[in-house]
RNA sequence: GCGGGCGUAGCUCAAUUGGAUAGAGCAUCUGACUACGGAUCAGAAGGUUAGGGGUUCGAGUCCCUUCGCCCGCGCCA
């Protein structure tokens, strides 16, 4: 991360956690077998009966933190106390008197009330069994959202002619995970790779490559991304020299000699600058020779980009490309529209959109938080800016694609820019859905920087930034060594696939498992550790479950377990069951918060609950075949939830490792 | 200068959005197995949640303030 990437989707850090979204459309009532929902219903009834004036109060049912307190608890009494003017414990007692938990939980008593007014609930085993049975379906309790929405996810964000590095890791990992989450919930997802492939800098590279090719110093057929990266930097340096020179000349009175040198520099730079301008004009008119070179540059860059996506098992392909160039012809007309409607106004020769006075919506609230800084959509020289393309992006995504939601997996440093673009699009009406008339929900899923173990931006020891493909390959080879060192007897034919799965798990889980807004420390050793909260550990947990079924097959145990009743007698069985039941809410939680680490935490908890179960409850050597079968069914459900959850994270599973 | 983000155990991170005794993993120490993958499980130790003030039944979480680190702030992309 030597420089701020041209394309704003690059690496970085900064600010801006989007407002938590209360999105009723994404939330859908659980099947009625979910104990949490059932308890909420019963407690709601109890509250309504005890306090009719507060019948709308939320029962606030949550799983208990500790098993010895109970299975679930209601935290409603404390909040209600103030509202009805009674002591919290008295309110709790009244709720307890009115609550009928028949068929779900043990009857409540005064002993169910704890502390200031927590009401603890213990489920009946039969209710738990029923709940597990209803979870044990193809959907694993994650029912399709209704209505399904069209959600655009902006992810990846590469720049033409620039080498991919560690800073490009987070957007595809986070964005793809969010996309998968939405897909899992039945929404229609459109991924967009907003490639930075247009504008003067790209024209400069194109001009330079053309020049080098003409001089025979470069073979277009053998062009590499490294060639392009070098050319880009050289071209940028020339441009910078020009800008710096002119600025300096204006600021200082220089001696004749210095001024002469400067002029020479500036003239040289201006020469290449003008060449770039001419190249841009040719590009815009798709002059064949120039455009061909540009296409070649595009191919070379995208090849690397899509290779990286394949290696990472990120679902981004060529069809998701929506580069800046694809908006080039839309910007002029769009800006004309903004002018005609008075959205954009002239200011000091440029064209801006003011964002400091948002109109109020139907609910009386401002359509966006006022932003002091206006956004520039056209420079005084007539050129368009980044924000202009981004606004066009929202227009296309909402107006053409019909998106009712747009999620941007982009560096947190772009926070202000994102807010401005969102606000400007809303102001222009581009974010208003053409059919429903509702304003699309626009969210910036901002993420922090990738740091090295020294706490500074991730680099090699020599200070170079690491090529992303090399970084991934190193992860794979380290994963291969780690797997080998456990001397498991693995077929050689599977070794590579296993190493890649473990590597992908390590990389993605390392990124996704912490709050994305924070910077995170990149460490091969930590992410590839097989102990603790890591991707490989979760894969291992899955492998260990699957291993039981291989062993069962060896012993000639059939599939009678598929019809067995779930076990909920032993503490470890019960805790595993309760953990499994939390799965659908965990997936929805990611969609609502745009925070993948919630699912990671859930899966780690689940794996932990399974480990305890595995330790305390023997499956294949259980006391009876009935118990064995019921435990096998519990194992099967665990494996499927683990695999499903990992797939939502974008992590493939393996059968052995 | 203005704005935003972050600050939690020695280290890396959580905390169901205001709920019970702030939880995990690593590292350290102590236990458990002739069984399903020990890549495991149980336990100990480790905290003035950067400091201070406030709001209330209750604050890591909300408000004010100080400090530290990072980031951003119209003609760059």
mmCIF file of C-alpha atoms in Angstrom, chain A residues 107 126 150 244 248 298 336 402 449 469 490-491 511 520 531 552 600 607:
data_model
loop_
_atom_site.group_PDB
_atom_site.id
_atom_site.type_symbol
_atom_site.label_atom_id
_atom_site.label_comp_id
_atom_site.label_asym_id
_atom_site.label_seq_id
_atom_site.Cartn_x
_atom_site.Cartn_y
_atom_site.Cartn_z
ATOM 1 C CA UNK A 107 -43.120 -24.141 34.498
ATOM 2 C CA UNK A 126 -39.368 -32.959 23.906
ATOM 3 C CA UNK A 150 -32.315 -7.611 -5.537
ATOM 4 C CA UNK A 244 4.533 19.661 -8.756
ATOM 5 C CA UNK A 248 6.216 25.284 -7.423
ATOM 6 C CA UNK A 298 -7.400 -4.920 -19.688
ATOM 7 C CA UNK A 336 -26.696 17.342 -17.957
ATOM 8 C CA UNK A 402 -33.807 -2.814 -9.940
ATOM 9 C CA UNK A 449 -6.167 -2.023 6.800
ATOM 10 C CA UNK A 469 -1.060 -14.453 -6.080
ATOM 11 C CA UNK A 490 -3.805 -38.880 3.140
ATOM 12 C CA UNK A 491 -3.881 -39.921 -0.473
ATOM 13 C CA UNK A 511 -10.066 -11.872 7.664
ATOM 14 C CA UNK A 520 -6.250 -6.662 11.237
ATOM 15 C CA UNK A 531 -5.895 -24.710 17.471
ATOM 16 C CA UNK A 552 -19.609 -46.322 10.871
ATOM 17 C CA UNK A 600 -17.518 -17.064 12.440
ATOM 18 C CA UNK A 607 -17.418 -26.531 16.936
#
